[in-house]
Short mmCIF file of N, CA, C and O in Angstrom, two decimals:
data_model
loop_
_atom_site.label_atom_id
_atom_site.label_comp_id
_atom_site.label_asym_id
_atom_site.label_seq_id
_atom_site.Cartn_x
_atom_site.Cartn_y
_atom_site.Cartn_z
N UNK A 1 6.85 -7.04 -23.14
CA UNK A 1 7.84 -7.40 -22.13
C UNK A 1 7.25 -8.37 -21.11
O UNK A 1 7.84 -9.39 -20.81
N UNK A 2 6.07 -8.02 -20.60
CA UNK A 2 5.43 -8.87 -19.59
C UNK A 2 5.16 -10.27 -20.13
O UNK A 2 5.36 -11.26 -19.44
N UNK A 3 4.72 -10.34 -21.38
CA UNK A 3 4.42 -11.64 -21.99
C UNK A 3 5.67 -12.49 -22.14
O UNK A 3 5.63 -13.70 -21.95
N UNK A 4 6.80 -11.88 -22.45
CA UNK A 4 8.03 -12.66 -22.59
C UNK A 4 8.50 -13.19 -21.22
O UNK A 4 9.04 -14.29 -21.14
N UNK A 5 8.29 -12.43 -20.17
CA UNK A 5 8.63 -12.91 -18.82
C UNK A 5 7.76 -14.11 -18.47
O UNK A 5 8.25 -15.12 -17.95
N UNK A 6 6.48 -14.01 -18.78
CA UNK A 6 5.57 -15.11 -18.52
C UNK A 6 5.98 -16.36 -19.30
O UNK A 6 5.95 -17.47 -18.76
N UNK A 7 6.39 -16.20 -20.53
CA UNK A 7 6.82 -17.34 -21.34
C UNK A 7 8.06 -18.02 -20.75
O UNK A 7 8.16 -19.24 -20.74
N UNK A 8 8.99 -17.22 -20.25
CA UNK A 8 10.18 -17.79 -19.59
C UNK A 8 9.77 -18.56 -18.35
O UNK A 8 10.25 -19.67 -18.11
N UNK A 9 8.85 -18.00 -17.56
CA UNK A 9 8.37 -18.70 -16.37
C UNK A 9 7.65 -19.99 -16.74
O UNK A 9 7.77 -20.99 -16.04
N UNK A 10 6.89 -19.96 -17.83
CA UNK A 10 6.20 -21.17 -18.27
C UNK A 10 7.18 -22.22 -18.77
O UNK A 10 7.03 -23.41 -18.48
N UNK A 11 8.17 -21.79 -19.50
CA UNK A 11 9.16 -22.73 -20.04
C UNK A 11 9.91 -23.43 -18.91
O UNK A 11 10.16 -24.63 -18.96
N UNK A 12 10.28 -22.67 -17.89
CA UNK A 12 11.05 -23.19 -16.76
C UNK A 12 10.17 -23.30 -15.52
O UNK A 12 10.62 -23.01 -14.41
N UNK A 13 8.93 -23.71 -15.69
CA UNK A 13 7.93 -23.64 -14.62
C UNK A 13 8.34 -24.38 -13.36
O UNK A 13 8.10 -23.91 -12.25
N UNK A 14 8.95 -25.54 -13.48
CA UNK A 14 9.28 -26.32 -12.28
C UNK A 14 10.35 -25.61 -11.45
O UNK A 14 10.23 -25.52 -10.22
N UNK A 15 11.37 -25.10 -12.10
CA UNK A 15 12.42 -24.35 -11.38
C UNK A 15 11.83 -23.08 -10.78
O UNK A 15 12.08 -22.75 -9.62
N UNK A 16 11.02 -22.37 -11.57
CA UNK A 16 10.40 -21.13 -11.10
C UNK A 16 9.54 -21.39 -9.86
O UNK A 16 9.66 -20.68 -8.85
N UNK A 17 8.68 -22.40 -9.92
CA UNK A 17 7.79 -22.68 -8.78
C UNK A 17 8.56 -23.23 -7.58
O UNK A 17 8.23 -22.91 -6.43
N UNK A 18 9.58 -24.03 -7.82
CA UNK A 18 10.40 -24.55 -6.71
C UNK A 18 11.10 -23.40 -5.98
O UNK A 18 11.22 -23.41 -4.75
N UNK A 19 11.55 -22.41 -6.73
CA UNK A 19 12.19 -21.25 -6.12
C UNK A 19 11.18 -20.43 -5.32
O UNK A 19 11.47 -19.98 -4.20
N UNK A 20 9.98 -20.25 -5.87
CA UNK A 20 8.92 -19.54 -5.13
C UNK A 20 8.61 -20.27 -3.82
O UNK A 20 8.47 -19.65 -2.76
N UNK A 21 8.53 -21.58 -3.89
CA UNK A 21 8.28 -22.42 -2.71
C UNK A 21 9.38 -22.21 -1.67
O UNK A 21 9.11 -22.00 -0.49
N UNK A 22 10.62 -22.26 -2.11
CA UNK A 22 11.76 -22.07 -1.21
C UNK A 22 11.68 -20.72 -0.50
O UNK A 22 11.86 -20.64 0.72
N UNK A 23 11.41 -19.66 -1.25
CA UNK A 23 11.33 -18.32 -0.65
C UNK A 23 10.22 -18.22 0.39
O UNK A 23 10.43 -17.68 1.48
N UNK A 24 9.06 -18.74 0.06
CA UNK A 24 7.93 -18.67 0.99
C UNK A 24 8.23 -19.47 2.25
O UNK A 24 7.96 -19.01 3.37
N UNK A 25 8.80 -20.64 2.10
CA UNK A 25 9.09 -21.49 3.26
C UNK A 25 10.12 -20.86 4.20
O UNK A 25 10.13 -21.18 5.39
N UNK A 26 10.93 -19.94 3.72
CA UNK A 26 11.91 -19.26 4.57
C UNK A 26 11.24 -18.27 5.52
O UNK A 26 11.82 -17.91 6.54
N UNK A 27 10.02 -17.83 5.19
CA UNK A 27 9.39 -16.75 5.94
C UNK A 27 8.03 -17.09 6.55
O UNK A 27 7.60 -16.40 7.48
N UNK A 28 7.36 -18.10 6.04
CA UNK A 28 5.99 -18.38 6.47
C UNK A 28 5.82 -19.85 6.79
O UNK A 28 5.46 -20.65 5.93
N UNK A 29 6.05 -20.20 8.05
CA UNK A 29 5.98 -21.62 8.43
C UNK A 29 4.55 -22.12 8.62
O UNK A 29 4.34 -23.31 8.81
N UNK A 30 3.58 -21.27 8.53
CA UNK A 30 2.19 -21.69 8.69
C UNK A 30 1.59 -22.24 7.39
O UNK A 30 0.50 -22.79 7.39
N UNK A 31 2.33 -22.12 6.30
CA UNK A 31 1.86 -22.62 5.00
C UNK A 31 2.55 -23.92 4.63
O UNK A 31 3.77 -24.05 4.76
N UNK A 32 1.78 -24.88 4.16
CA UNK A 32 2.31 -26.13 3.60
C UNK A 32 2.21 -25.99 2.08
O UNK A 32 1.13 -25.77 1.55
N UNK A 33 3.33 -26.13 1.40
CA UNK A 33 3.38 -25.95 -0.05
C UNK A 33 3.89 -27.18 -0.75
O UNK A 33 4.74 -27.90 -0.22
N UNK A 34 3.39 -27.40 -1.96
CA UNK A 34 3.95 -28.46 -2.81
C UNK A 34 3.78 -28.06 -4.27
O UNK A 34 2.83 -27.39 -4.65
N UNK A 35 4.76 -28.46 -5.07
CA UNK A 35 4.67 -28.24 -6.50
C UNK A 35 3.82 -29.37 -7.07
O UNK A 35 4.14 -30.54 -6.91
N UNK A 36 2.73 -29.00 -7.71
CA UNK A 36 1.82 -29.97 -8.31
C UNK A 36 2.24 -30.16 -9.77
O UNK A 36 2.12 -29.25 -10.59
N UNK A 37 2.75 -31.35 -10.06
CA UNK A 37 3.26 -31.63 -11.41
C UNK A 37 2.14 -31.74 -12.44
O UNK A 37 2.35 -31.43 -13.61
N UNK A 38 0.95 -32.16 -12.01
CA UNK A 38 -0.15 -32.36 -12.94
C UNK A 38 -0.66 -31.05 -13.54
O UNK A 38 -0.92 -30.97 -14.74
N UNK A 39 -0.82 -30.03 -12.70
CA UNK A 39 -1.32 -28.77 -13.25
C UNK A 39 -0.28 -27.65 -13.24
O UNK A 39 -0.63 -26.49 -13.42
N UNK A 40 0.98 -28.03 -13.03
CA UNK A 40 2.11 -27.09 -13.11
C UNK A 40 1.87 -25.84 -12.27
O UNK A 40 1.93 -24.72 -12.75
N UNK A 41 1.60 -26.10 -10.98
CA UNK A 41 1.34 -25.00 -10.07
C UNK A 41 1.93 -25.30 -8.70
O UNK A 41 2.23 -26.45 -8.37
N UNK A 42 2.05 -24.27 -7.93
CA UNK A 42 2.44 -24.38 -6.54
C UNK A 42 1.14 -24.31 -5.74
O UNK A 42 0.38 -23.35 -5.86
N UNK A 43 0.86 -25.36 -4.97
CA UNK A 43 -0.37 -25.44 -4.19
C UNK A 43 -0.03 -25.25 -2.72
O UNK A 43 1.00 -25.75 -2.25
N UNK A 44 -0.90 -24.55 -2.01
CA UNK A 44 -0.64 -24.32 -0.60
C UNK A 44 -1.90 -24.34 0.23
O UNK A 44 -3.00 -24.09 -0.26
N UNK A 45 -1.68 -24.65 1.49
CA UNK A 45 -2.77 -24.67 2.47
C UNK A 45 -2.15 -24.34 3.82
O UNK A 45 -1.05 -24.79 4.14
N UNK A 46 -2.87 -23.55 4.60
CA UNK A 46 -2.38 -23.22 5.94
C UNK A 46 -3.44 -22.50 6.74
O UNK A 46 -4.46 -22.07 6.21
N UNK A 47 -3.18 -22.39 8.02
CA UNK A 47 -4.08 -21.68 8.91
C UNK A 47 -3.39 -20.40 9.36
O UNK A 47 -2.33 -20.45 9.98
N UNK A 48 -4.02 -19.29 9.03
CA UNK A 48 -3.51 -17.96 9.36
C UNK A 48 -4.30 -17.42 10.54
O UNK A 48 -5.53 -17.39 10.49
N UNK A 49 -3.63 -17.03 11.58
CA UNK A 49 -4.29 -16.45 12.74
C UNK A 49 -4.17 -14.94 12.69
O UNK A 49 -3.06 -14.39 12.63
N UNK A 50 -5.31 -14.26 12.68
CA UNK A 50 -5.35 -12.80 12.66
C UNK A 50 -6.28 -12.35 13.77
O UNK A 50 -7.45 -12.72 13.80
N UNK A 51 -5.73 -11.58 14.71
CA UNK A 51 -6.50 -11.08 15.85
C UNK A 51 -7.23 -12.20 16.60
O UNK A 51 -8.39 -12.06 16.96
N UNK A 52 -6.54 -13.31 16.78
CA UNK A 52 -7.09 -14.42 17.55
C UNK A 52 -8.07 -15.30 16.81
O UNK A 52 -8.61 -16.25 17.38
N UNK A 53 -8.33 -15.02 15.55
CA UNK A 53 -9.26 -15.84 14.76
C UNK A 53 -8.48 -16.57 13.68
O UNK A 53 -7.64 -15.98 13.00
N UNK A 54 -8.73 -17.85 13.53
CA UNK A 54 -8.04 -18.67 12.54
C UNK A 54 -8.78 -18.65 11.20
O UNK A 54 -10.01 -18.75 11.16
N UNK A 55 -8.00 -18.57 10.12
CA UNK A 55 -8.54 -18.57 8.77
C UNK A 55 -7.76 -19.58 7.95
O UNK A 55 -6.53 -19.51 7.88
N UNK A 56 -8.47 -20.52 7.33
CA UNK A 56 -7.81 -21.47 6.45
C UNK A 56 -7.59 -20.82 5.10
O UNK A 56 -8.53 -20.31 4.48
N UNK A 57 -6.35 -20.80 4.67
CA UNK A 57 -5.97 -20.18 3.40
C UNK A 57 -5.60 -21.29 2.42
O UNK A 57 -4.86 -22.21 2.76
N UNK A 58 -6.15 -21.20 1.24
CA UNK A 58 -5.83 -22.11 0.14
C UNK A 58 -5.25 -21.26 -0.98
O UNK A 58 -5.76 -20.17 -1.27
N UNK A 59 -4.19 -21.75 -1.62
CA UNK A 59 -3.62 -20.96 -2.70
C UNK A 59 -3.10 -21.83 -3.82
O UNK A 59 -2.76 -23.00 -3.64
N UNK A 60 -3.06 -21.21 -4.97
CA UNK A 60 -2.45 -21.79 -6.16
C UNK A 60 -1.67 -20.66 -6.81
O UNK A 60 -2.16 -19.53 -6.92
N UNK A 61 -0.44 -20.96 -7.24
CA UNK A 61 0.41 -19.95 -7.87
C UNK A 61 1.05 -20.60 -9.09
O UNK A 61 1.67 -21.66 -8.98
N UNK A 62 0.83 -19.99 -10.25
CA UNK A 62 1.32 -20.61 -11.48
C UNK A 62 1.42 -19.59 -12.60
O UNK A 62 0.53 -18.75 -12.76
N UNK A 63 2.47 -19.70 -13.42
CA UNK A 63 2.55 -18.83 -14.59
C UNK A 63 1.55 -19.23 -15.69
O UNK A 63 1.44 -18.55 -16.70
N UNK A 64 0.82 -20.31 -15.47
CA UNK A 64 -0.17 -20.76 -16.44
C UNK A 64 -1.57 -20.24 -16.13
O UNK A 64 -2.48 -20.41 -16.93
N UNK A 65 -1.75 -19.60 -14.96
CA UNK A 65 -3.03 -18.95 -14.67
C UNK A 65 -3.18 -17.73 -15.57
O UNK A 65 -2.20 -17.06 -15.88
N UNK A 66 -4.40 -17.43 -15.94
CA UNK A 66 -4.66 -16.22 -16.76
C UNK A 66 -4.55 -14.97 -15.91
O UNK A 66 -4.92 -14.97 -14.74
N UNK A 67 -4.03 -13.92 -16.48
CA UNK A 67 -3.95 -12.56 -15.94
C UNK A 67 -2.96 -12.40 -14.79
O UNK A 67 -2.11 -11.55 -14.83
N UNK A 68 -3.10 -13.16 -13.73
CA UNK A 68 -2.19 -13.05 -12.59
C UNK A 68 -1.82 -14.45 -12.15
O UNK A 68 -2.58 -15.39 -12.37
N UNK A 69 -0.70 -14.62 -11.52
CA UNK A 69 -0.21 -15.95 -11.15
C UNK A 69 -0.93 -16.52 -9.93
O UNK A 69 -1.01 -17.73 -9.78
N UNK A 70 -1.40 -15.67 -9.05
CA UNK A 70 -1.94 -16.16 -7.77
C UNK A 70 -3.44 -16.34 -7.80
O UNK A 70 -4.17 -15.59 -8.46
N UNK A 71 -3.87 -17.36 -7.08
CA UNK A 71 -5.28 -17.58 -6.76
C UNK A 71 -5.28 -17.93 -5.27
O UNK A 71 -4.84 -19.01 -4.88
N UNK A 72 -5.72 -16.99 -4.44
CA UNK A 72 -5.68 -17.17 -2.99
C UNK A 72 -7.09 -17.05 -2.45
O UNK A 72 -7.82 -16.12 -2.78
N UNK A 73 -7.46 -18.02 -1.62
CA UNK A 73 -8.82 -18.10 -1.08
C UNK A 73 -8.78 -18.21 0.44
O UNK A 73 -7.86 -18.83 0.99
N UNK A 74 -9.78 -17.64 1.08
CA UNK A 74 -10.04 -17.91 2.49
C UNK A 74 -11.17 -18.94 2.48
O UNK A 74 -12.23 -18.70 1.90
N UNK A 75 -10.93 -20.10 3.07
CA UNK A 75 -11.91 -21.19 3.06
C UNK A 75 -12.96 -20.91 4.14
O UNK A 75 -12.87 -21.40 5.26
N UNK A 76 -13.92 -20.07 3.77
CA UNK A 76 -14.97 -19.65 4.70
C UNK A 76 -16.23 -19.40 3.87
O UNK A 76 -16.29 -18.45 3.08
N UNK A 77 -17.22 -20.25 4.04
CA UNK A 77 -18.44 -20.18 3.23
C UNK A 77 -19.23 -18.89 3.47
O UNK A 77 -20.05 -18.51 2.65
N UNK A 78 -18.96 -18.20 4.59
CA UNK A 78 -19.70 -16.96 4.86
C UNK A 78 -19.17 -15.78 4.04
O UNK A 78 -19.84 -14.76 3.93
N UNK A 79 -17.99 -15.91 3.46
CA UNK A 79 -17.44 -14.85 2.62
C UNK A 79 -17.99 -15.03 1.21
O UNK A 79 -17.67 -15.98 0.52
N UNK A 80 -18.84 -14.11 0.82
CA UNK A 80 -19.49 -14.17 -0.49
C UNK A 80 -18.97 -13.05 -1.38
O UNK A 80 -18.57 -11.99 -0.90
N UNK A 81 -18.99 -13.29 -2.68
CA UNK A 81 -18.53 -12.28 -3.63
C UNK A 81 -19.34 -11.00 -3.44
O UNK A 81 -20.56 -11.01 -3.33
N UNK A 82 -18.63 -9.91 -3.35
CA UNK A 82 -19.23 -8.58 -3.22
C UNK A 82 -18.22 -7.59 -3.77
O UNK A 82 -17.04 -7.67 -3.44
N UNK A 83 -18.66 -6.67 -4.60
CA UNK A 83 -17.72 -5.76 -5.26
C UNK A 83 -16.93 -4.90 -4.29
O UNK A 83 -15.85 -4.44 -4.62
N UNK A 84 -17.43 -4.68 -3.10
CA UNK A 84 -16.75 -3.80 -2.14
C UNK A 84 -15.69 -4.51 -1.29
O UNK A 84 -14.95 -3.85 -0.57
N UNK A 85 -15.63 -5.83 -1.33
CA UNK A 85 -14.68 -6.52 -0.44
C UNK A 85 -13.48 -7.11 -1.18
O UNK A 85 -12.72 -7.88 -0.63
N UNK A 86 -13.30 -6.75 -2.39
CA UNK A 86 -12.10 -7.11 -3.14
C UNK A 86 -11.91 -8.61 -3.29
O UNK A 86 -10.92 -9.19 -2.87
N UNK A 87 -12.94 -9.20 -3.89
CA UNK A 87 -12.89 -10.60 -4.31
C UNK A 87 -13.12 -10.65 -5.81
O UNK A 87 -13.94 -9.89 -6.33
N UNK A 88 -12.42 -11.54 -6.47
CA UNK A 88 -12.72 -11.79 -7.87
C UNK A 88 -13.96 -12.67 -7.95
O UNK A 88 -14.41 -13.24 -6.95
N UNK A 89 -14.52 -12.82 -9.14
CA UNK A 89 -15.75 -13.59 -9.30
C UNK A 89 -15.61 -15.05 -8.89
O UNK A 89 -16.58 -15.70 -8.55
N UNK A 90 -14.37 -15.58 -8.89
CA UNK A 90 -14.15 -16.96 -8.44
C UNK A 90 -13.92 -17.04 -6.92
O UNK A 90 -13.58 -18.08 -6.39
N UNK A 91 -14.12 -15.91 -6.23
CA UNK A 91 -13.95 -15.76 -4.78
C UNK A 91 -12.49 -15.75 -4.32
O UNK A 91 -12.20 -15.83 -3.14
N UNK A 92 -11.55 -15.64 -5.27
CA UNK A 92 -10.15 -15.47 -4.86
C UNK A 92 -9.95 -14.02 -4.43
O UNK A 92 -10.66 -13.11 -4.87
N UNK A 93 -8.99 -13.82 -3.54
CA UNK A 93 -8.76 -12.50 -2.97
C UNK A 93 -8.13 -11.56 -3.99
O UNK A 93 -7.20 -11.93 -4.70
N UNK A 94 -8.60 -10.34 -4.01
CA UNK A 94 -8.00 -9.27 -4.81
C UNK A 94 -7.06 -8.53 -3.87
O UNK A 94 -7.49 -7.74 -3.04
N UNK A 95 -5.77 -8.82 -4.00
CA UNK A 95 -4.78 -8.29 -3.07
C UNK A 95 -3.97 -7.14 -3.66
O UNK A 95 -3.28 -6.43 -2.93
N UNK A 96 -4.03 -6.97 -4.97
CA UNK A 96 -3.28 -5.91 -5.65
C UNK A 96 -3.87 -5.74 -7.04
O UNK A 96 -4.59 -6.61 -7.53
N UNK A 97 -3.57 -4.63 -7.66
CA UNK A 97 -4.02 -4.41 -9.03
C UNK A 97 -3.00 -5.07 -9.96
O UNK A 97 -1.81 -4.73 -9.93
N UNK A 98 -3.42 -6.03 -10.78
CA UNK A 98 -2.47 -6.81 -11.58
C UNK A 98 -1.71 -6.01 -12.64
O UNK A 98 -0.71 -6.48 -13.16
N UNK A 99 -2.14 -4.80 -12.95
CA UNK A 99 -1.42 -3.98 -13.92
C UNK A 99 -0.68 -2.84 -13.22
O UNK A 99 0.52 -2.67 -13.38
N UNK A 100 -1.39 -2.09 -12.42
CA UNK A 100 -0.81 -0.91 -11.78
C UNK A 100 0.24 -1.27 -10.73
O UNK A 100 1.27 -0.62 -10.61
N UNK A 101 0.00 -2.33 -9.96
CA UNK A 101 0.88 -2.68 -8.84
C UNK A 101 2.02 -3.63 -9.20
O UNK A 101 2.76 -4.03 -8.32
N UNK A 102 2.15 -3.99 -10.46
CA UNK A 102 3.23 -4.87 -10.88
C UNK A 102 4.17 -4.14 -11.82
O UNK A 102 3.73 -3.38 -12.67
N UNK A 103 5.43 -4.42 -11.67
CA UNK A 103 6.42 -3.89 -12.59
C UNK A 103 6.26 -4.58 -13.93
O UNK A 103 5.88 -5.76 -13.99
N UNK A 104 6.55 -3.87 -15.01
CA UNK A 104 6.47 -4.52 -16.32
C UNK A 104 7.61 -5.50 -16.52
O UNK A 104 7.60 -6.31 -17.43
N UNK A 105 8.60 -5.45 -15.63
CA UNK A 105 9.77 -6.31 -15.77
C UNK A 105 9.69 -7.59 -14.96
O UNK A 105 10.55 -8.44 -15.08
N UNK A 106 8.67 -7.70 -14.11
CA UNK A 106 8.57 -8.94 -13.33
C UNK A 106 7.15 -9.13 -12.82
O UNK A 106 6.37 -8.19 -12.74
N UNK A 107 6.83 -10.35 -12.48
CA UNK A 107 5.56 -10.67 -11.84
C UNK A 107 5.77 -10.60 -10.33
O UNK A 107 6.87 -10.80 -9.83
N UNK A 108 4.70 -10.35 -9.60
CA UNK A 108 4.81 -10.25 -8.15
C UNK A 108 5.11 -11.62 -7.58
O UNK A 108 4.33 -12.56 -7.78
N UNK A 109 6.22 -11.77 -6.86
CA UNK A 109 6.55 -13.07 -6.28
C UNK A 109 5.59 -13.42 -5.14
O UNK A 109 5.09 -12.54 -4.44
N UNK A 110 5.36 -14.70 -4.97
CA UNK A 110 4.42 -15.17 -3.95
C UNK A 110 4.83 -14.71 -2.55
O UNK A 110 3.99 -14.34 -1.74
N UNK A 111 6.11 -14.70 -2.26
CA UNK A 111 6.59 -14.31 -0.93
C UNK A 111 6.18 -12.87 -0.59
O UNK A 111 5.97 -12.54 0.58
N UNK A 112 6.04 -12.04 -1.59
CA UNK A 112 5.61 -10.66 -1.37
C UNK A 112 4.09 -10.57 -1.18
O UNK A 112 3.60 -9.68 -0.47
N UNK A 113 3.36 -11.48 -1.77
CA UNK A 113 1.90 -11.47 -1.71
C UNK A 113 1.37 -11.99 -0.37
O UNK A 113 0.35 -11.49 0.13
N UNK A 114 2.04 -12.96 0.22
CA UNK A 114 1.53 -13.63 1.43
C UNK A 114 1.14 -12.64 2.54
O UNK A 114 0.06 -12.78 3.12
N UNK A 115 1.96 -11.64 2.88
CA UNK A 115 1.56 -10.71 3.96
C UNK A 115 0.27 -9.94 3.65
O UNK A 115 -0.44 -9.52 4.57
N UNK A 116 -0.03 -9.77 2.39
CA UNK A 116 -1.24 -9.04 2.02
C UNK A 116 -2.51 -9.81 2.38
O UNK A 116 -3.58 -9.21 2.47
N UNK A 117 -2.39 -11.12 2.60
CA UNK A 117 -3.56 -11.91 3.01
C UNK A 117 -4.03 -11.43 4.38
O UNK A 117 -5.23 -11.23 4.59
N UNK A 118 -3.11 -11.24 5.31
CA UNK A 118 -3.47 -10.75 6.65
C UNK A 118 -4.15 -9.39 6.56
O UNK A 118 -5.14 -9.13 7.24
N UNK A 119 -3.59 -8.51 5.73
CA UNK A 119 -4.19 -7.19 5.56
C UNK A 119 -5.61 -7.31 5.03
O UNK A 119 -6.52 -6.62 5.49
N UNK A 120 -5.81 -8.18 4.04
CA UNK A 120 -7.13 -8.37 3.46
C UNK A 120 -8.11 -8.81 4.55
O UNK A 120 -9.22 -8.28 4.64
N UNK A 121 -7.71 -9.77 5.38
CA UNK A 121 -8.58 -10.27 6.45
C UNK A 121 -8.96 -9.14 7.40
O UNK A 121 -10.13 -8.99 7.79
N UNK A 122 -7.99 -8.32 7.79
CA UNK A 122 -8.26 -7.20 8.70
C UNK A 122 -9.25 -6.23 8.06
O UNK A 122 -10.23 -5.81 8.70
N UNK A 123 -9.02 -5.87 6.80
CA UNK A 123 -9.93 -4.94 6.13
C UNK A 123 -11.31 -5.55 5.93
O UNK A 123 -12.32 -4.85 6.01
N UNK A 124 -11.37 -6.85 5.70
CA UNK A 124 -12.66 -7.53 5.57
C UNK A 124 -13.44 -7.45 6.88
O UNK A 124 -14.64 -7.14 6.88
N UNK A 125 -12.77 -7.73 7.99
CA UNK A 125 -13.44 -7.65 9.30
C UNK A 125 -13.94 -6.23 9.57
O UNK A 125 -15.03 -6.04 10.11
N UNK A 126 -13.15 -5.23 9.19
CA UNK A 126 -13.57 -3.84 9.36
C UNK A 126 -14.75 -3.52 8.44
O UNK A 126 -15.66 -2.80 8.82
N UNK A 127 -14.72 -4.07 7.23
CA UNK A 127 -15.82 -3.84 6.30
C UNK A 127 -17.12 -4.41 6.87
O UNK A 127 -18.17 -3.78 6.78
N UNK A 128 -17.04 -5.60 7.48
CA UNK A 128 -18.24 -6.19 8.08
C UNK A 128 -18.77 -5.30 9.21
O UNK A 128 -19.98 -5.17 9.38
N UNK A 129 -17.88 -4.68 9.93
CA UNK A 129 -18.26 -3.84 11.07
C UNK A 129 -18.79 -2.47 10.64
O UNK A 129 -19.80 -1.99 11.15
N UNK A 130 -18.10 -1.83 9.67
CA UNK A 130 -18.42 -0.44 9.31
C UNK A 130 -19.09 -0.27 7.95
O UNK A 130 -19.58 0.81 7.63
N UNK A 131 -19.05 -1.31 7.11
CA UNK A 131 -19.68 -1.21 5.80
C UNK A 131 -18.85 -0.46 4.76
O UNK A 131 -19.35 -0.13 3.69
N UNK A 132 -17.58 -0.20 5.09
CA UNK A 132 -16.69 0.54 4.18
C UNK A 132 -15.35 -0.18 4.16
O UNK A 132 -14.85 -0.59 5.20
N UNK A 133 -14.77 -0.32 2.96
CA UNK A 133 -13.44 -0.91 2.84
C UNK A 133 -12.43 0.17 3.22
O UNK A 133 -12.31 1.20 2.55
N UNK A 134 -11.69 -0.04 4.30
CA UNK A 134 -10.80 0.98 4.84
C UNK A 134 -9.37 0.91 4.29
O UNK A 134 -8.56 1.79 4.57
N UNK A 135 -9.07 -0.11 3.52
CA UNK A 135 -7.73 -0.24 2.94
C UNK A 135 -7.58 0.56 1.67
O UNK A 135 -8.57 1.05 1.09
N UNK A 136 -6.32 0.71 1.23
CA UNK A 136 -6.07 1.36 -0.05
C UNK A 136 -6.74 0.51 -1.13
O UNK A 136 -6.76 -0.70 -1.05
N UNK A 137 -7.28 1.20 -2.13
CA UNK A 137 -7.98 0.44 -3.16
C UNK A 137 -8.06 1.20 -4.47
O UNK A 137 -7.92 2.42 -4.50
N UNK A 138 -8.25 0.43 -5.49
CA UNK A 138 -8.63 0.95 -6.80
C UNK A 138 -9.98 0.32 -7.07
O UNK A 138 -10.11 -0.91 -7.08
N UNK A 139 -11.00 1.12 -7.20
CA UNK A 139 -12.36 0.60 -7.37
C UNK A 139 -12.44 -0.31 -8.58
O UNK A 139 -11.85 -0.05 -9.62
N UNK A 140 -13.19 -1.40 -8.44
CA UNK A 140 -13.39 -2.35 -9.53
C UNK A 140 -14.43 -1.82 -10.48
O UNK A 140 -15.29 -1.07 -10.15
#
């Protein structure tokens, strides 16, 4: 079922990504988004302010990415891959479990994922302070 949904999204990728862009732009004015025709993805960049500190967020969202559609990064060289801080090996944020937290009938829309970036930043700052990830998690 999941694979057939992905195939539909891939077949109609431009409409799918344009709709994702529209939804995100209705709720998050701090992100600049564009549909990239060359790599068939929605690309984004913005500055997210959390607790008075600014974080540059870079994202790519595409049904052509392996495993999950989103690749979201905090552009900060001091954030290094570590199994306890919920980063994938490419340093993209681990914001949800791609199997357990997704319905088999749909992929997680980008508009739903965006608020989780703020949560990740808060938990990361707490992890730096206390050495423990305080958010809900499924161990990697």
